[in-house]
Amino acid sequence: MSKIELIITNNYDEMSQRAADKIIELLLKKPNAVLGLATGSTPIGLYKILIEKNNSKKISFKDVITYNLDEYCDIPKNHEQSYFTYMNHNFFDHIDINKNNTHIPLGEGDSKLNAENYENELNKTKIDIQILGIGSNGHIGFNEPGTDFGIGVHDVELHNKTINDNARFFENDIKKVPKKAITMGIKNILDAETIILMANGTNKADAIKNVMDNKVDINIPVTVLNIHKGKVYVIVDKKAASKL
Ligand code: F6R
């Protein structure tokens, strides 16, 4: 049995709410918390709830610091599908955060140097809660199957499965999907105090089963959560839990 705390919810909205509750609880206790953030379709509902709570003054992001997991290479920072743009549109533009306190790896330019710089930034801090989505192939961040669990921030060639999955954000045109990204490594993810993995939909069910089976398999990166020293919550909807 896994020591991970599993929370199965009825639907996407409830999944988002349960994850938001954990962040709200943290911010009320620690207004200058450090959050690790993800992009993709999974956390959109979570960000909406946090925006509402901020707008109604229940929580503040004034002193919050954020670090994102990853960014595409090969597209400009201001591209409509860059994670920089995603974070501003879906979250940062709508809350009282100081944008100088938000950090996203730089995808443009020398990716090795960018990776080294982001690693140095991360090594100066400690993430209180890291939010994760999960790829249908079990990736977390852009740590694709087979990634050494010990490496830090690095550039990566995306797997075909990931490129196919992400084509929906690029007019379903595989040619337009970036083939390379920069990502926190598993090592950086495991440095977080608490990890919240969110997943919804049947295409995540296999990956969720693998992590809850308490395996640790380099070919299914998410299973590394079983050796995290801190707290791990897996918050899923019924569909993502359908193979448990
Ligand atoms: C995004 C990220 C990825 C996504 C994963 C799931 O920052 O690191 O690991 O979390 O690809 O994406 P969605 O949520 O679009 O299914």
PDB file of C-alpha atoms and ligand atoms in Angstrom:
ATOM      1  CA  MET A   1       0.000   0.000   0.000  1.00  0.00           C
ATOM      2  CA  SER A   2       1.117   3.465  -0.798  1.00  0.00           C
ATOM      3  CA  LYS A   3       1.634   6.052   1.951  1.00  0.00           C
ATOM      4  CA  ILE A   4       0.199   8.577  -0.460  1.00  0.00           C
ATOM      5  CA  GLU A   5      -3.104  10.111   0.623  1.00  0.00           C
ATOM      6  CA  LEU A   6      -5.622   9.430  -2.132  1.00  0.00           C
ATOM      7  CA  ILE A   7      -8.662  11.669  -2.521  1.00  0.00           C
ATOM      8  CA  ILE A   8     -11.243  10.534  -5.088  1.00  0.00           C
ATOM      9  CA  THR A   9     -13.760  13.173  -6.115  1.00  0.00           C
ATOM     10  CA  ASN A  10     -16.964  13.015  -8.148  1.00  0.00           C
ATOM     11  CA  ASN A  11     -15.819  15.347 -10.892  1.00  0.00           C
ATOM     12  CA  TYR A  12     -13.301  17.909 -12.144  1.00  0.00           C
ATOM     13  CA  ASP A  13     -14.767  20.809 -10.142  1.00  0.00           C
ATOM     14  CA  GLU A  14     -14.578  18.895  -6.900  1.00  0.00           C
ATOM     15  CA  MET A  15     -10.999  17.820  -7.696  1.00  0.00           C
ATOM     16  CA  SER A  16     -10.089  21.493  -8.252  1.00  0.00           C
ATOM     17  CA  GLN A  17     -11.793  22.521  -5.016  1.00  0.00           C
ATOM     18  CA  ARG A  18      -9.998  19.914  -2.907  1.00  0.00           C
ATOM     19  CA  ALA A  19      -6.632  21.018  -4.285  1.00  0.00           C
ATOM     20  CA  ALA A  20      -7.554  24.701  -3.787  1.00  0.00           C
ATOM     21  CA  ASP A  21      -8.491  23.994  -0.145  1.00  0.00           C
ATOM     22  CA  LYS A  22      -4.950  22.772   0.552  1.00  0.00           C
ATOM     23  CA  ILE A  23      -3.415  25.901  -0.966  1.00  0.00           C
ATOM     24  CA  ILE A  24      -5.837  28.214   0.828  1.00  0.00           C
ATOM     25  CA  GLU A  25      -5.048  26.509   4.133  1.00  0.00           C
ATOM     26  CA  LEU A  26      -1.320  27.005   3.492  1.00  0.00           C
ATOM     27  CA  LEU A  27      -1.660  30.685   2.530  1.00  0.00           C
ATOM     28  CA  LEU A  28      -3.744  31.477   5.606  1.00  0.00           C
ATOM     29  CA  LYS A  29      -1.002  29.958   7.751  1.00  0.00           C
ATOM     30  CA  LYS A  30       1.957  31.180   5.715  1.00  0.00           C
ATOM     31  CA  PRO A  31       1.242  34.275   3.566  1.00  0.00           C
ATOM     32  CA  ASN A  32       4.767  34.180   2.081  1.00  0.00           C
ATOM     33  CA  ALA A  33       4.514  30.551   0.974  1.00  0.00           C
ATOM     34  CA  VAL A  34       6.446  29.211  -1.999  1.00  0.00           C
ATOM     35  CA  LEU A  35       4.271  27.435  -4.554  1.00  0.00           C
ATOM     36  CA  GLY A  36       5.379  25.142  -7.355  1.00  0.00           C
ATOM     37  CA  LEU A  37       2.960  25.487 -10.242  1.00  0.00           C
ATOM     38  CA  ALA A  38       1.935  23.469 -13.288  1.00  0.00           C
ATOM     39  CA  THR A  39       0.249  24.331 -16.572  1.00  0.00           C
ATOM     40  CA  GLY A  40      -1.930  22.249 -18.907  1.00  0.00           C
ATOM     41  CA  SER A  41      -5.672  21.679 -18.703  1.00  0.00           C
ATOM     42  CA  THR A  42      -5.693  20.017 -15.268  1.00  0.00           C
ATOM     43  CA  PRO A  43      -5.035  23.018 -12.958  1.00  0.00           C
ATOM     44  CA  ILE A  44      -7.240  25.576 -14.780  1.00  0.00           C
ATOM     45  CA  GLY A  45     -10.148  25.004 -12.354  1.00  0.00           C
ATOM     46  CA  LEU A  46      -7.801  25.265  -9.381  1.00  0.00           C
ATOM     47  CA  TYR A  47      -6.512  28.630 -10.615  1.00  0.00           C
ATOM     48  CA  LYS A  48     -10.098  29.875 -11.126  1.00  0.00           C
ATOM     49  CA  ILE A  49     -10.986  29.083  -7.516  1.00  0.00           C
ATOM     50  CA  LEU A  50      -7.816  30.746  -6.210  1.00  0.00           C
ATOM     51  CA  ILE A  51      -8.563  33.852  -8.314  1.00  0.00           C
ATOM     52  CA  GLU A  52     -12.086  34.043  -6.824  1.00  0.00           C
ATOM     53  CA  LYS A  53     -10.740  33.697  -3.277  1.00  0.00           C
ATOM     54  CA  ASN A  54      -8.180  36.400  -3.968  1.00  0.00           C
ATOM     55  CA  ASN A  55     -10.735  38.749  -5.509  1.00  0.00           C
ATOM     56  CA  SER A  56     -13.022  38.311  -2.520  1.00  0.00           C
ATOM     57  CA  LYS A  57     -10.015  39.039  -0.267  1.00  0.00           C
ATOM     58  CA  LYS A  58     -10.076  35.653   1.478  1.00  0.00           C
ATOM     59  CA  ILE A  59      -6.433  35.082   0.524  1.00  0.00           C
ATOM     60  CA  SER A  60      -3.592  37.223  -0.741  1.00  0.00           C
ATOM     61  CA  PHE A  61      -0.692  36.410  -3.055  1.00  0.00           C
ATOM     62  CA  LYS A  62       1.108  39.665  -2.238  1.00  0.00           C
ATOM     63  CA  ASP A  63       4.006  37.851  -0.580  1.00  0.00           C
ATOM     64  CA  VAL A  64       3.719  34.516  -2.368  1.00  0.00           C
ATOM     65  CA  ILE A  65       6.591  33.250  -4.494  1.00  0.00           C
ATOM     66  CA  THR A  66       6.004  30.830  -7.363  1.00  0.00           C
ATOM     67  CA  TYR A  67       8.143  28.517  -9.469  1.00  0.00           C
ATOM     68  CA  ASN A  68       6.728  26.806 -12.533  1.00  0.00           C
ATOM     69  CA  LEU A  69       7.676  23.313 -13.544  1.00  0.00           C
ATOM     70  CA  ASP A  70       8.469  23.784 -17.184  1.00  0.00           C
ATOM     71  CA  GLU A  71       8.421  25.741 -20.432  1.00  0.00           C
ATOM     72  CA  TYR A  72       8.567  24.904 -24.120  1.00  0.00           C
ATOM     73  CA  CYS A  73      11.725  25.649 -26.061  1.00  0.00           C
ATOM     74  CA  ASP A  74      11.628  26.726 -29.712  1.00  0.00           C
ATOM     75  CA  ILE A  75       8.718  29.138 -29.308  1.00  0.00           C
ATOM     76  CA  PRO A  76       9.021  32.765 -28.183  1.00  0.00           C
ATOM     77  CA  LYS A  77       8.262  33.589 -24.545  1.00  0.00           C
ATOM     78  CA  ASN A  78       5.211  35.582 -25.645  1.00  0.00           C
ATOM     79  CA  HIS A  79       3.836  32.867 -27.945  1.00  0.00           C
ATOM     80  CA  GLU A  80       0.152  32.304 -27.224  1.00  0.00           C
ATOM     81  CA  GLN A  81       0.887  28.714 -26.151  1.00  0.00           C
ATOM     82  CA  SER A  82       3.995  29.372 -24.074  1.00  0.00           C
ATOM     83  CA  TYR A  83       3.652  28.540 -20.397  1.00  0.00           C
ATOM     84  CA  PHE A  84       4.666  32.135 -19.627  1.00  0.00           C
ATOM     85  CA  THR A  85       1.551  33.311 -21.494  1.00  0.00           C
ATOM     86  CA  TYR A  86      -0.577  30.556 -19.959  1.00  0.00           C
ATOM     87  CA  MET A  87       0.379  31.539 -16.410  1.00  0.00           C
ATOM     88  CA  ASN A  88      -0.319  35.213 -16.983  1.00  0.00           C
ATOM     89  CA  HIS A  89      -3.664  34.604 -18.716  1.00  0.00           C
ATOM     90  CA  ASN A  90      -4.929  31.886 -16.431  1.00  0.00           C
ATOM     91  CA  PHE A  91      -3.613  33.094 -13.091  1.00  0.00           C
ATOM     92  CA  PHE A  92      -1.094  35.870 -12.489  1.00  0.00           C
ATOM     93  CA  ASP A  93      -2.956  38.646 -14.359  1.00  0.00           C
ATOM     94  CA  HIS A  94      -5.982  38.144 -12.084  1.00  0.00           C
ATOM     95  CA  ILE A  95      -4.402  38.058  -8.626  1.00  0.00           C
ATOM     96  CA  ASP A  96      -2.434  40.471  -6.430  1.00  0.00           C
ATOM     97  CA  ILE A  97       0.878  38.677  -6.924  1.00  0.00           C
ATOM     98  CA  ASN A  98       4.077  40.641  -7.482  1.00  0.00           C
ATOM     99  CA  LYS A  99       5.212  39.324 -10.868  1.00  0.00           C
ATOM    100  CA  ASN A 100       8.839  39.711  -9.775  1.00  0.00           C
ATOM    101  CA  ASN A 101       8.082  36.831  -7.418  1.00  0.00           C
ATOM    102  CA  THR A 102       6.952  34.523 -10.219  1.00  0.00           C
ATOM    103  CA  HIS A 103       9.495  32.262 -11.881  1.00  0.00           C
ATOM    104  CA  ILE A 104       9.132  30.253 -15.077  1.00  0.00           C
ATOM    105  CA  PRO A 105      12.058  28.572 -16.814  1.00  0.00           C
ATOM    106  CA  LEU A 106      13.176  30.422 -19.911  1.00  0.00           C
ATOM    107  CA  GLY A 107      12.604  28.426 -23.090  1.00  0.00           C
ATOM    108  CA  GLU A 108      14.254  30.890 -25.474  1.00  0.00           C
ATOM    109  CA  GLY A 109      17.999  30.909 -26.041  1.00  0.00           C
ATOM    110  CA  ASP A 110      20.669  28.567 -24.686  1.00  0.00           C
ATOM    111  CA  SER A 111      18.673  25.838 -22.949  1.00  0.00           C
ATOM    112  CA  LYS A 112      21.652  24.396 -21.037  1.00  0.00           C
ATOM    113  CA  LEU A 113      22.435  27.807 -19.568  1.00  0.00           C
ATOM    114  CA  ASN A 114      18.744  28.463 -18.859  1.00  0.00           C
ATOM    115  CA  ALA A 115      18.526  25.116 -17.067  1.00  0.00           C
ATOM    116  CA  GLU A 116      21.569  25.928 -14.961  1.00  0.00           C
ATOM    117  CA  ASN A 117      20.149  29.343 -14.020  1.00  0.00           C
ATOM    118  CA  TYR A 118      16.791  27.889 -13.015  1.00  0.00           C
ATOM    119  CA  GLU A 119      18.491  25.169 -10.978  1.00  0.00           C
ATOM    120  CA  ASN A 120      20.416  27.868  -9.091  1.00  0.00           C
ATOM    121  CA  GLU A 121      17.169  29.777  -8.413  1.00  0.00           C
ATOM    122  CA  LEU A 122      15.479  26.632  -7.108  1.00  0.00           C
ATOM    123  CA  ASN A 123      18.405  25.753  -4.892  1.00  0.00           C
ATOM    124  CA  LYS A 124      17.946  29.049  -3.038  1.00  0.00           C
ATOM    125  CA  THR A 125      14.395  28.179  -1.981  1.00  0.00           C
ATOM    126  CA  LYS A 126      12.119  25.476  -0.612  1.00  0.00           C
ATOM    127  CA  ILE A 127       8.756  24.844  -2.243  1.00  0.00           C
ATOM    128  CA  ASP A 128       5.949  24.408   0.304  1.00  0.00           C
ATOM    129  CA  ILE A 129       3.407  22.877  -2.081  1.00  0.00           C
ATOM    130  CA  GLN A 130       4.168  21.607  -5.563  1.00  0.00           C
ATOM    131  CA  ILE A 131       1.166  21.152  -7.859  1.00  0.00           C
ATOM    132  CA  LEU A 132       1.550  18.441 -10.490  1.00  0.00           C
ATOM    133  CA  GLY A 133      -0.518  17.248 -13.409  1.00  0.00           C
ATOM    134  CA  ILE A 134       0.345  13.964 -15.046  1.00  0.00           C
ATOM    135  CA  GLY A 135       0.993  12.993 -18.640  1.00  0.00           C
ATOM    136  CA  SER A 136      -0.887   9.993 -20.019  1.00  0.00           C
ATOM    137  CA  ASN A 137       2.560   8.314 -20.206  1.00  0.00           C
ATOM    138  CA  GLY A 138       3.180   9.050 -16.517  1.00  0.00           C
ATOM    139  CA  HIS A 139       5.399  12.099 -17.011  1.00  0.00           C
ATOM    140  CA  ILE A 140       5.531  14.802 -14.329  1.00  0.00           C
ATOM    141  CA  GLY A 141       6.801  18.194 -15.360  1.00  0.00           C
ATOM    142  CA  PHE A 142       8.342  17.177 -18.660  1.00  0.00           C
ATOM    143  CA  ASN A 143      10.252  14.306 -17.107  1.00  0.00           C
ATOM    144  CA  GLU A 144       9.508  11.702 -19.723  1.00  0.00           C
ATOM    145  CA  PRO A 145       9.677   7.926 -19.124  1.00  0.00           C
ATOM    146  CA  GLY A 146      13.266   6.798 -18.531  1.00  0.00           C
ATOM    147  CA  THR A 147      14.459  10.090 -16.985  1.00  0.00           C
ATOM    148  CA  ASP A 148      17.025   9.592 -14.232  1.00  0.00           C
ATOM    149  CA  PHE A 149      15.336  10.465 -10.909  1.00  0.00           C
ATOM    150  CA  GLY A 150      18.516  12.196  -9.699  1.00  0.00           C
ATOM    151  CA  ILE A 151      18.856  14.969 -12.270  1.00  0.00           C
ATOM    152  CA  GLY A 152      17.865  18.576 -11.727  1.00  0.00           C
ATOM    153  CA  VAL A 153      16.566  21.157 -14.216  1.00  0.00           C
ATOM    154  CA  HIS A 154      17.316  20.016 -17.757  1.00  0.00           C
ATOM    155  CA  ASP A 155      16.276  20.327 -21.358  1.00  0.00           C
ATOM    156  CA  VAL A 156      14.393  17.434 -22.868  1.00  0.00           C
ATOM    157  CA  GLU A 157      13.226  16.067 -26.203  1.00  0.00           C
ATOM    158  CA  LEU A 158       9.499  15.470 -25.788  1.00  0.00           C
ATOM    159  CA  HIS A 159       8.190  11.982 -26.471  1.00  0.00           C
ATOM    160  CA  ASN A 160       5.819  11.402 -29.371  1.00  0.00           C
ATOM    161  CA  LYS A 161       3.005  10.605 -26.944  1.00  0.00           C
ATOM    162  CA  THR A 162       3.430  13.990 -25.257  1.00  0.00           C
ATOM    163  CA  ILE A 163       3.649  15.795 -28.599  1.00  0.00           C
ATOM    164  CA  ASN A 164       0.442  14.062 -29.724  1.00  0.00           C
ATOM    165  CA  ASP A 165      -1.328  14.826 -26.425  1.00  0.00           C
ATOM    166  CA  ASN A 166      -0.351  18.504 -26.658  1.00  0.00           C
ATOM    167  CA  ALA A 167      -1.335  18.936 -30.303  1.00  0.00           C
ATOM    168  CA  ARG A 168      -4.794  19.975 -29.055  1.00  0.00           C
ATOM    169  CA  PHE A 169      -3.255  23.278 -27.935  1.00  0.00           C
ATOM    170  CA  PHE A 170      -1.647  23.788 -31.385  1.00  0.00           C
ATOM    171  CA  GLU A 171      -4.655  23.508 -33.735  1.00  0.00           C
ATOM    172  CA  ASN A 172      -4.190  19.705 -33.685  1.00  0.00           C
ATOM    173  CA  ASP A 173      -1.142  20.178 -35.886  1.00  0.00           C
ATOM    174  CA  ILE A 174       1.762  18.007 -34.694  1.00  0.00           C
ATOM    175  CA  LYS A 175       4.167  20.119 -36.767  1.00  0.00           C
ATOM    176  CA  LYS A 176       3.338  23.187 -34.662  1.00  0.00           C
ATOM    177  CA  VAL A 177       3.959  21.488 -31.283  1.00  0.00           C
ATOM    178  CA  PRO A 178       7.394  22.285 -29.799  1.00  0.00           C
ATOM    179  CA  LYS A 179       9.573  19.173 -29.689  1.00  0.00           C
ATOM    180  CA  LYS A 180      11.794  20.360 -26.879  1.00  0.00           C
ATOM    181  CA  ALA A 181      11.220  21.762 -23.406  1.00  0.00           C
ATOM    182  CA  ILE A 182      13.020  22.757 -20.229  1.00  0.00           C
ATOM    183  CA  THR A 183      11.800  21.205 -17.004  1.00  0.00           C
ATOM    184  CA  MET A 184      12.443  20.880 -13.301  1.00  0.00           C
ATOM    185  CA  GLY A 185      13.936  17.452 -12.738  1.00  0.00           C
ATOM    186  CA  ILE A 186      12.444  14.807 -10.500  1.00  0.00           C
ATOM    187  CA  LYS A 187      15.063  15.782  -7.919  1.00  0.00           C
ATOM    188  CA  ASN A 188      13.687  19.344  -7.783  1.00  0.00           C
ATOM    189  CA  ILE A 189      10.104  18.069  -7.549  1.00  0.00           C
ATOM    190  CA  LEU A 190      11.012  15.765  -4.655  1.00  0.00           C
ATOM    191  CA  ASP A 191      12.587  18.705  -2.801  1.00  0.00           C
ATOM    192  CA  ALA A 192       9.101  20.160  -2.232  1.00  0.00           C
ATOM    193  CA  GLU A 193       7.659  19.803   1.250  1.00  0.00           C
ATOM    194  CA  THR A 194       4.227  18.686   0.014  1.00  0.00           C
ATOM    195  CA  ILE A 195       3.193  17.463  -3.425  1.00  0.00           C
ATOM    196  CA  ILE A 196      -0.348  17.547  -4.800  1.00  0.00           C
ATOM    197  CA  LEU A 197      -0.857  15.459  -7.916  1.00  0.00           C
ATOM    198  CA  MET A 198      -4.101  16.171  -9.740  1.00  0.00           C
ATOM    199  CA  ALA A 199      -5.620  14.040 -12.489  1.00  0.00           C
ATOM    200  CA  ASN A 200      -8.952  13.789 -14.222  1.00  0.00           C
ATOM    201  CA  GLY A 201     -10.278  11.677 -17.067  1.00  0.00           C
ATOM    202  CA  THR A 202      -9.889   8.060 -18.129  1.00  0.00           C
ATOM    203  CA  ASN A 203      -6.679   8.715 -20.096  1.00  0.00           C
ATOM    204  CA  LYS A 204      -4.919   9.254 -16.747  1.00  0.00           C
ATOM    205  CA  ALA A 205      -6.323   6.078 -15.126  1.00  0.00           C
ATOM    206  CA  ASP A 206      -3.373   3.789 -15.979  1.00  0.00           C
ATOM    207  CA  ALA A 207      -0.829   6.278 -14.681  1.00  0.00           C
ATOM    208  CA  ILE A 208      -2.812   6.744 -11.459  1.00  0.00           C
ATOM    209  CA  LYS A 209      -3.074   2.979 -10.987  1.00  0.00           C
ATOM    210  CA  ASN A 210       0.687   2.663 -11.383  1.00  0.00           C
ATOM    211  CA  VAL A 211       1.433   5.264  -8.745  1.00  0.00           C
ATOM    212  CA  MET A 212      -1.118   3.859  -6.274  1.00  0.00           C
ATOM    213  CA  ASP A 213       0.255   0.320  -6.738  1.00  0.00           C
ATOM    214  CA  ASN A 214       3.293   1.591  -4.842  1.00  0.00           C
ATOM    215  CA  LYS A 215       5.704   0.714  -7.643  1.00  0.00           C
ATOM    216  CA  VAL A 216       8.784   2.813  -8.296  1.00  0.00           C
ATOM    217  CA  ASP A 217       9.628   2.522 -11.979  1.00  0.00           C
ATOM    218  CA  ILE A 218      11.919   4.851 -13.935  1.00  0.00           C
ATOM    219  CA  ASN A 219       9.732   4.245 -17.004  1.00  0.00           C
ATOM    220  CA  ILE A 220       6.697   5.676 -15.199  1.00  0.00           C
ATOM    221  CA  PRO A 221       8.112   8.895 -13.686  1.00  0.00           C
ATOM    222  CA  VAL A 222       5.073   9.650 -11.504  1.00  0.00           C
ATOM    223  CA  THR A 223       5.740   6.494  -9.457  1.00  0.00           C
ATOM    224  CA  VAL A 224       8.673   8.346  -7.861  1.00  0.00           C
ATOM    225  CA  LEU A 225       6.087  10.009  -5.613  1.00  0.00           C
ATOM    226  CA  ASN A 226       6.146   6.759  -3.637  1.00  0.00           C
ATOM    227  CA  ILE A 227       9.626   7.626  -2.354  1.00  0.00           C
ATOM    228  CA  HIS A 228       8.907  11.278  -1.548  1.00  0.00           C
ATOM    229  CA  LYS A 229       9.898  12.043   2.032  1.00  0.00           C
ATOM    230  CA  GLY A 230       7.175  14.639   2.597  1.00  0.00           C
ATOM    231  CA  LYS A 231       3.413  14.539   2.228  1.00  0.00           C
ATOM    232  CA  VAL A 232       1.845  13.523  -1.089  1.00  0.00           C
ATOM    233  CA  TYR A 233      -1.824  13.974  -1.978  1.00  0.00           C
ATOM    234  CA  VAL A 234      -3.213  12.394  -5.131  1.00  0.00           C
ATOM    235  CA  ILE A 235      -6.480  14.169  -5.923  1.00  0.00           C
ATOM    236  CA  VAL A 236      -8.376  12.578  -8.798  1.00  0.00           C
ATOM    237  CA  ASP A 237     -11.833  12.440 -10.273  1.00  0.00           C
ATOM    238  CA  LYS A 238     -13.741   9.148 -10.531  1.00  0.00           C
ATOM    239  CA  LYS A 239     -12.603   8.579 -14.112  1.00  0.00           C
ATOM    240  CA  ALA A 240      -8.906   8.849 -13.302  1.00  0.00           C
ATOM    241  CA  ALA A 241      -9.567   6.503 -10.341  1.00  0.00           C
ATOM    242  CA  SER A 242     -11.472   3.996 -12.478  1.00  0.00           C
ATOM    243  CA  LYS A 243      -8.634   1.428 -12.595  1.00  0.00           C
ATOM    244  CA  LEU A 244      -7.939   1.398  -8.847  1.00  0.00           C
TER     245      LEU A 244
HETATM  246  C1  F6R B   1       2.643  21.121 -17.233  1.00  0.00           C
HETATM  247  C2  F6R B   1       3.298  19.845 -16.976  1.00  0.00           C
HETATM  248  C3  F6R B   1       2.797  18.562 -17.552  1.00  0.00           C
HETATM  249  C4  F6R B   1       1.271  18.436 -17.452  1.00  0.00           C
HETATM  250  C5  F6R B   1       0.821  17.116 -18.049  1.00  0.00           C
HETATM  251  C6  F6R B   1      -0.693  16.995 -18.048  1.00  0.00           C
HETATM  252  O1  F6R B   1       3.302  22.171 -16.597  1.00  0.00           O
HETATM  253  O2  F6R B   1       4.283  19.840 -16.322  1.00  0.00           O
HETATM  254  O3  F6R B   1       3.394  17.488 -16.863  1.00  0.00           O
HETATM  255  O4  F6R B   1       0.878  18.516 -16.122  1.00  0.00           O
HETATM  256  O5  F6R B   1       1.295  16.995 -19.359  1.00  0.00           O
HETATM  257  O6  F6R B   1      -1.245  17.941 -18.901  1.00  0.00           O
HETATM  258  P1  F6R B   1      -2.818  18.207 -18.932  1.00  0.00           P
HETATM  259  O7  F6R B   1      -3.168  18.792 -17.611  1.00  0.00           O
HETATM  260  O8  F6R B   1      -3.012  19.184 -20.047  1.00  0.00           O
HETATM  261  O9  F6R B   1      -3.458  16.888 -19.165  1.00  0.00           O
END
